[in-house]
Short mmCIF file of C-alpha atoms and ligand atoms in Angstrom, two decimals:
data_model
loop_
_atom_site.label_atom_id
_atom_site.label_comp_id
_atom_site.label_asym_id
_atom_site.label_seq_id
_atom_site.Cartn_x
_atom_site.Cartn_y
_atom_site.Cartn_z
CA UNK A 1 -22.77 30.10 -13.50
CA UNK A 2 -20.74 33.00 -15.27
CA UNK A 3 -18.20 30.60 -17.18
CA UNK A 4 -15.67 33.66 -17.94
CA UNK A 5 -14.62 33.44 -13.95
CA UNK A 6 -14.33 30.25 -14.05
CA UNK A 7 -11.03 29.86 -16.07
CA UNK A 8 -8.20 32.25 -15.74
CA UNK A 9 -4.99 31.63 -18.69
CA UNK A 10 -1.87 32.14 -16.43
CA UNK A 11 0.29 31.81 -19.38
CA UNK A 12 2.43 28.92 -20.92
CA UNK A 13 -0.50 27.32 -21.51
CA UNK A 14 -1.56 26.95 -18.14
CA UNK A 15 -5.42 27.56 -16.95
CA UNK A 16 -6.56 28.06 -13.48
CA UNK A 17 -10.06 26.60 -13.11
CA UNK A 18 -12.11 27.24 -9.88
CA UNK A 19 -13.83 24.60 -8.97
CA UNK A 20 -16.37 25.73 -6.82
CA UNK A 21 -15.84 23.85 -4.01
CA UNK A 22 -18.96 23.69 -1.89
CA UNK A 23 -20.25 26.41 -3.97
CA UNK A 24 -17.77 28.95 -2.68
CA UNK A 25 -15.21 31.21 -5.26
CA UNK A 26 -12.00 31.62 -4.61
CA UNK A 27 -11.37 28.48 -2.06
CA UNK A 28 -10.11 25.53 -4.33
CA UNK A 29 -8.10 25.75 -7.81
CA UNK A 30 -7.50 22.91 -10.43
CA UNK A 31 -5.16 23.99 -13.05
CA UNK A 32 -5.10 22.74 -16.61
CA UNK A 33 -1.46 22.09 -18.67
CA UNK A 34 -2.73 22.34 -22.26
CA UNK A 35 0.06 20.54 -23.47
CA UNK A 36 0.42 17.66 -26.01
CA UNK A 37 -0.62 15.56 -23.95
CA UNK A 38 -3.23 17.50 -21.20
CA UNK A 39 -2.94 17.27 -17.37
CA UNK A 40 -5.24 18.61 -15.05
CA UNK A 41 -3.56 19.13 -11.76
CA UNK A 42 -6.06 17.94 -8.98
CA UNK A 43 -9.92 17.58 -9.88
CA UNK A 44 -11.08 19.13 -6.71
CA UNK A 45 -13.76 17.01 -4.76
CA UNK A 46 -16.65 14.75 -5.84
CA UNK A 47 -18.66 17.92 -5.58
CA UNK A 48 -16.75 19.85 -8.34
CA UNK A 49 -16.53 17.51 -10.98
CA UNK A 50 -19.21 18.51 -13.25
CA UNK A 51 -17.63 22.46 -12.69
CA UNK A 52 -14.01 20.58 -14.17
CA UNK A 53 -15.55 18.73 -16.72
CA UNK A 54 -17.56 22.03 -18.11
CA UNK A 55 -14.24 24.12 -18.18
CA UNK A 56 -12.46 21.05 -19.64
CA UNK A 57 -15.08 21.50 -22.68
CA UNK A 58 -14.57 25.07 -22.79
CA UNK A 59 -10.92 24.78 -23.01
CA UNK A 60 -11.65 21.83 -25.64
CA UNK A 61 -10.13 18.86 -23.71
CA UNK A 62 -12.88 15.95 -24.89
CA UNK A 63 -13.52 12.57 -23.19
CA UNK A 64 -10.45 11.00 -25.21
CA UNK A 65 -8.17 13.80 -25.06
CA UNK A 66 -6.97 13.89 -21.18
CA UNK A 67 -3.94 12.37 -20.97
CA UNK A 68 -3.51 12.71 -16.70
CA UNK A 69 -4.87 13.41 -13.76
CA UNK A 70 -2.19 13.93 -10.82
CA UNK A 71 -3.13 15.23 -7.34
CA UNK A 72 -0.33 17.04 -4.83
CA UNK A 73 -1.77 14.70 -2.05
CA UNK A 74 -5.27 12.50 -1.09
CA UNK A 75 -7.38 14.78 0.47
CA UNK A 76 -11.04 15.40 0.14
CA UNK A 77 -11.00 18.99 -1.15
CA UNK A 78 -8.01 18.10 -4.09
CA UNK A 79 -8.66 14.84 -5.02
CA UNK A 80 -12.20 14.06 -3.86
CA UNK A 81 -12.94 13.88 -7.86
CA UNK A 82 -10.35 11.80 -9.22
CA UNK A 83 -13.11 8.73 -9.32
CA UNK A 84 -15.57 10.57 -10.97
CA UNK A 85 -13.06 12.69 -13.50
CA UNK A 86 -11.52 9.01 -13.92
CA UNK A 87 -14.78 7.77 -15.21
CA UNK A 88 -15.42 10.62 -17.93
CA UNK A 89 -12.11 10.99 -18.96
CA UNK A 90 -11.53 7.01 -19.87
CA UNK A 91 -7.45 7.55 -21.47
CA UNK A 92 -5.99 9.48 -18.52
CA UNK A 93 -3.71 7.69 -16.36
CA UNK A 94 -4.43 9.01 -12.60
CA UNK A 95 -0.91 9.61 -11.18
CA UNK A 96 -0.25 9.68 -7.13
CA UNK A 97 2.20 9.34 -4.41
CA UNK A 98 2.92 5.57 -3.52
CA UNK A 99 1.70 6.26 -0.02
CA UNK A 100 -1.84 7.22 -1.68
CA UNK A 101 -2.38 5.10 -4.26
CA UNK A 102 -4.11 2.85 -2.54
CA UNK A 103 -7.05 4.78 -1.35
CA UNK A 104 -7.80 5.86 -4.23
CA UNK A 105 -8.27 2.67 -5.81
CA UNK A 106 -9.95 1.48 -2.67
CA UNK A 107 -11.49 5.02 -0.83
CA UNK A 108 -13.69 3.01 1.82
CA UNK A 109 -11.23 3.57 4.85
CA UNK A 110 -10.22 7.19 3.67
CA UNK A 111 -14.05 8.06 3.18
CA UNK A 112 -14.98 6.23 6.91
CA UNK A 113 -12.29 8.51 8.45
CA UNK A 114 -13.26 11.22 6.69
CA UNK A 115 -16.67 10.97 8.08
CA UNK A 116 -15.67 10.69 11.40
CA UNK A 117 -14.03 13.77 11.40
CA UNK A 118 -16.93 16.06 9.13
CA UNK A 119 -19.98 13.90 9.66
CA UNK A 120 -22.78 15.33 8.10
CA UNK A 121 -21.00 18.35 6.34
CA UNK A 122 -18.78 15.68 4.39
CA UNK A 123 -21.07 15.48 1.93
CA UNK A 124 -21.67 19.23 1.22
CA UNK A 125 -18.10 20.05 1.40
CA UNK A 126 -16.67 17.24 -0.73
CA UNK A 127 -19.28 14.33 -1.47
CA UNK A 128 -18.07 10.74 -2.27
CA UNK A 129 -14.62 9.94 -3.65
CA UNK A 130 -15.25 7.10 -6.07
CA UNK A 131 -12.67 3.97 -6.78
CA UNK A 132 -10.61 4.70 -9.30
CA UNK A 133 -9.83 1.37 -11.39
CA UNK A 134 -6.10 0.61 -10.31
CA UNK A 135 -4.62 -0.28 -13.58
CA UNK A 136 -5.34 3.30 -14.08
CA UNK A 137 -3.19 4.85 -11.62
CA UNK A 138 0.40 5.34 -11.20
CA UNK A 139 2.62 5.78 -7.90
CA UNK A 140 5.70 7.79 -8.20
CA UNK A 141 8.04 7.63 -5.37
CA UNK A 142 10.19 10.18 -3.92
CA UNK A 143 10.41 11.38 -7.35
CA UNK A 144 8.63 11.00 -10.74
CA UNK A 145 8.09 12.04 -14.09
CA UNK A 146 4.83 12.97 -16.08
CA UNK A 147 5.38 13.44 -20.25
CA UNK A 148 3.17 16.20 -20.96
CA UNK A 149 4.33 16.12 -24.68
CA UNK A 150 6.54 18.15 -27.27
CA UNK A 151 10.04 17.46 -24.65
CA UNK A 152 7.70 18.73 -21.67
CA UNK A 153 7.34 17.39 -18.11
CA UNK A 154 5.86 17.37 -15.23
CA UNK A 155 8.13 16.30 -12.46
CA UNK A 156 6.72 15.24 -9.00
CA UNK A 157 8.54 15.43 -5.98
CA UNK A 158 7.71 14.27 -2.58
CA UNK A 159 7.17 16.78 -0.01
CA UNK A 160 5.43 15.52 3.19
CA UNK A 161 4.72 17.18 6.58
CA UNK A 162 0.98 18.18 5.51
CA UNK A 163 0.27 15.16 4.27
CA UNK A 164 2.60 12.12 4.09
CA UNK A 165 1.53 11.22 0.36
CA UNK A 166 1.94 14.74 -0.88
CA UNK A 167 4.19 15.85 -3.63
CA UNK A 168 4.94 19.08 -5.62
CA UNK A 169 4.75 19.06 -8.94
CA UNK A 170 7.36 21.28 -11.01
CA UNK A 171 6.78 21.87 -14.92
CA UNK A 172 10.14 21.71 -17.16
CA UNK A 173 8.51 24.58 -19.45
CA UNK A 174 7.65 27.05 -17.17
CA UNK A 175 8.94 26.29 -14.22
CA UNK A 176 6.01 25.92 -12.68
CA UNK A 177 5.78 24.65 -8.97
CA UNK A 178 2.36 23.16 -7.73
CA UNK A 179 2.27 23.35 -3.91
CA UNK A 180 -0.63 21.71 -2.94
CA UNK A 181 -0.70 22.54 0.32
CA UNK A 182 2.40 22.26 1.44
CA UNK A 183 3.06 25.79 1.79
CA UNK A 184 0.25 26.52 3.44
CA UNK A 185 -3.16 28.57 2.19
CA UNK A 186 -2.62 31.51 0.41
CA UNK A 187 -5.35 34.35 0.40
CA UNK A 188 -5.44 36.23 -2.87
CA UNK A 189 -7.12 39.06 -1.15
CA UNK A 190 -5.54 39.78 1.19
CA UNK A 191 -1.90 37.97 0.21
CA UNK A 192 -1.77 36.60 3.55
CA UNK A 193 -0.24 32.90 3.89
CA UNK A 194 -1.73 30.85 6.68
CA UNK A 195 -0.08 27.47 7.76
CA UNK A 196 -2.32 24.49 6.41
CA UNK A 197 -1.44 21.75 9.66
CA UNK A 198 -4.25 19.51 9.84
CA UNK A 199 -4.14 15.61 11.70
CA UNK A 200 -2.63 13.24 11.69
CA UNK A 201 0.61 13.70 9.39
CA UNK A 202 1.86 17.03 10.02
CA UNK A 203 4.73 17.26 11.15
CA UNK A 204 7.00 20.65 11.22
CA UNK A 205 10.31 19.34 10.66
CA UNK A 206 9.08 17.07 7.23
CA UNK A 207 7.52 20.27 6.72
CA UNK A 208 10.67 22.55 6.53
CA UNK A 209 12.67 19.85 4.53
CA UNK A 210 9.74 19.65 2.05
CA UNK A 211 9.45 23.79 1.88
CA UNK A 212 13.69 23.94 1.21
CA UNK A 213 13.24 21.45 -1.48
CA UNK A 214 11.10 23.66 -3.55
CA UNK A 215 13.28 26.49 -2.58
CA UNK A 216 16.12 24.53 -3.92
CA UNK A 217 13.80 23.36 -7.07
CA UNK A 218 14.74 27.04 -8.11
CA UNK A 219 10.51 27.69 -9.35
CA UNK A 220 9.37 30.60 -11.26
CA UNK A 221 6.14 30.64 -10.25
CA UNK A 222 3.90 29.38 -7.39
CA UNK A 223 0.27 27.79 -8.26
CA UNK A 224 -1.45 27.27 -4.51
CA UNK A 225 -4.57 24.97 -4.75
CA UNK A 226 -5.93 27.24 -2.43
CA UNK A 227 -5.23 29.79 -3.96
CA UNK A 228 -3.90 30.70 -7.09
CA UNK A 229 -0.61 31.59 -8.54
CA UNK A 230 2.28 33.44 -6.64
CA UNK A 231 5.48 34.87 -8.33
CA UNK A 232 7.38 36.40 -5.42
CA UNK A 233 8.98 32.76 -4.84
CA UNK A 234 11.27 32.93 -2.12
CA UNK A 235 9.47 35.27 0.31
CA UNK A 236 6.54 33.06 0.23
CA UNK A 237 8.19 29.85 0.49
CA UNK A 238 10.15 32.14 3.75
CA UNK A 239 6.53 32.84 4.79
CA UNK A 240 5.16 29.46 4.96
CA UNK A 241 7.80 28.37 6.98
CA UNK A 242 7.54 31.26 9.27
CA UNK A 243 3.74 30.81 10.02
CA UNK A 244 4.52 27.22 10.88
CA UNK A 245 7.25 28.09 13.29
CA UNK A 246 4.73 30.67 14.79
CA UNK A 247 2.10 28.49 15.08
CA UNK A 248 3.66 25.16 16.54
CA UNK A 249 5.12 27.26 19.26
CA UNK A 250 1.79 28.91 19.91
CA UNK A 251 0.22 25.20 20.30
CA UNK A 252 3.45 24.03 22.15
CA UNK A 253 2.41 26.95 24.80
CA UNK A 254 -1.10 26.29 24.58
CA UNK A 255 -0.11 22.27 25.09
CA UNK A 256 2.53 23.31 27.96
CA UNK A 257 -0.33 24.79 30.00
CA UNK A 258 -2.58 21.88 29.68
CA UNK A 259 -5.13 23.88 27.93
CA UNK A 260 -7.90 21.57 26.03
CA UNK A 261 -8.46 22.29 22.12
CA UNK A 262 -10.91 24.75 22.19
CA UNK A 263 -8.78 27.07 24.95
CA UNK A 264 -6.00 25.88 22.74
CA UNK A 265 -7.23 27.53 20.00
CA UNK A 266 -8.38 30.57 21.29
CA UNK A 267 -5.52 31.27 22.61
CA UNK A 268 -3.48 30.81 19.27
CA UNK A 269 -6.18 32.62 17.81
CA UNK A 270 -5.29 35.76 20.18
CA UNK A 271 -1.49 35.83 19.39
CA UNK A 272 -2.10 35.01 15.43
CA UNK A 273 -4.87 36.52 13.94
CA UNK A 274 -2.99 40.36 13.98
CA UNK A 275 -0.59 38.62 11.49
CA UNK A 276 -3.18 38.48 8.66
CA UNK A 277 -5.00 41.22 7.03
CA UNK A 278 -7.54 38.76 6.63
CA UNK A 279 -8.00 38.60 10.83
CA UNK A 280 -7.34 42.14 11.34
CA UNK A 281 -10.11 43.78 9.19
CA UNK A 282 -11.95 40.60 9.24
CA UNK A 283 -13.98 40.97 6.04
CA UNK A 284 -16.53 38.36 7.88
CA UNK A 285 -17.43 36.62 4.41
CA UNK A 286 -13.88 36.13 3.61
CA UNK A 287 -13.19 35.02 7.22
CA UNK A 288 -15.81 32.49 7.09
CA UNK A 289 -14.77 31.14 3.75
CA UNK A 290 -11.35 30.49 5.27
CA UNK A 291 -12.77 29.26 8.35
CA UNK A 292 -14.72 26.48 6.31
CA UNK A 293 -10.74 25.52 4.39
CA UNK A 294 -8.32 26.19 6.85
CA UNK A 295 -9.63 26.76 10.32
CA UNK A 296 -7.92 27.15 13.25
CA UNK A 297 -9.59 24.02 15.08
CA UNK A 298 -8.14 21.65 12.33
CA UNK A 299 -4.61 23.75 12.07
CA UNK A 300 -4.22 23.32 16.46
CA UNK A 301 -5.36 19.84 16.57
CA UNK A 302 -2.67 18.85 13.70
CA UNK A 303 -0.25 20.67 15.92
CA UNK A 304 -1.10 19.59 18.99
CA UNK A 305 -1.26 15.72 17.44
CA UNK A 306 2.46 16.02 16.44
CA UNK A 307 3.89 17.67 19.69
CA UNK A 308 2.71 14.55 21.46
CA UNK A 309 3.89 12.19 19.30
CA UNK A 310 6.71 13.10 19.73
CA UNK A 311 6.75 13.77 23.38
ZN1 ZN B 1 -6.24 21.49 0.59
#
């Protein structure tokens, strides 16, 4: 593995590491705080950790020297690792929303669920989230704070709608904002934003509230998990809210004419893809690396899931 792609300095002593998930590029970020006291946002999945630990080395973060772990929300693909990061790194607290805590200390129903829905690919895409031992990990609640040394923080703040347990972290130094997913997938390649919807949280209203909170948050600087940083703040966050909008109503058509899922999503397929450059000159690589992150299945059964919940 070329290790000078792996890490990327984004300044204010932030590093992006890719972490390789399921051996693609380019798909799923974990970002280093070099700090006082280091954070790594989000391990990445089971799958990744030795990628993490080797750039933690490079970067010269030792066993004893991480002082957190924190994850934007529980799933698979960002926080898949946190066992087996947990176990190498034996000082770091593990911090969380309240509303994941749990599985993370306990993964058994999260991982039984997960296998339901990816069966056999589960473990290729993310392997086996290990317990992490709870006296190690803190919940923060709607807010919460993370001392990442010399007068710096970490602030989380809770921003459901993907995910019920997911929170954005914003950095008092730099200012900082780590979206998980919350606003979506960004495509460095093409710099399209896609709406990240999966079951069975999202919901587009939570969404919206949790998207004009980081507005509000005033950030400097976006860092996507998927993918990368972003520095044109307010017309992304606009974006991401857009494509939502757009896509619910596409579903809520699709679900007004009875259509099943997969007529569902070819038809919200048809009136979405000429929004992204990605869709429109369909590099087919890149379109099947997204496919395998973000597809459209996941995005119109999340959808669909919320519109008749609430109906
Ligand atoms: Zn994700």
């Amino acid at each position: 593995m070329d290790s000078t792609t792996t890490i990327t300095p984004l300044g204010g002593d932030v590093y992006e590491i890719d972490t390789r998930m399921a051996g693609y590029t380019g798909i799923m970020a974990a970002y280093l705080i070099l700090s006082d006291r280091p954070c790594l946002v989000e391990p990445g999945t089971a799958g990744s950790a030795p990628v993490v630990r080797r750039a933690l080395a490079e970067l010269g973060v030792g066993p004893a020297d991480l002082a957190t772990v924190v994850v934007t929300h529980i799933h698979l693909d960002h926080a898949g690792g946190v066992g087996d990061i947990a176990e190498s790194y034996p000082g770091a607290e593990v911090v969380v929303h309240e509303k994941g805590a749990r599985h993370l200390a306990s993964p058994e129903r999260l991982m039984r669920s997960a296998r339901m829905v990816y069966g056999d690919s589960l473990d290729t895409l993310f392997g086996e989230l290990k317990p992490t031992e709870a006296a190690r990990i803190r919940a923060v609640e709607d807010t919460g704070v993370i001392d990442l040394g010399g007068g710096r923080r970490l602030e989380s703040h809770h921003s459901p709608g993907h995910a019920k347990h997911h929170v954005g972290l914003l950095d008092s130094r730099t200012g900082d904002l780590y979206v998980g997913d919350a606003a979506g997938v960004y495509i460095p390649e093409t710099a399209d934003v896609r709406p990240a919807t999966p079951p069975p949280d999202f919901d587009l209203e939570t969404a919206l509230r949790s998207l004009r909170k980081f507005r509000d948050l005033g950030p400097q600087r976006l860092l996507f998990a998927h993918y990368g940083p972003v520095t044109a703040v307010d017309d992304t966050l606009e974006r991401s809210a857009e494509e939502l909008r757009v896509w619910v109503d596409a579903v809520s058509d699709a679900r007004d004419q009875d259509l099943d899922l997969d007529h569902a999503v070819a038809m919200v397929k048809e009136r979405t893809d000429a929004r992204y450059a990605l869709t429109r000159d369909g590099d087919p690589e890149l379109v099947a690396k997204y496919e395998v992150l973000n597809g459209a299945e996941g995005n119109v059964a999340g959808i669909m899931h919320a519109l008749n919940r609430h109906a």
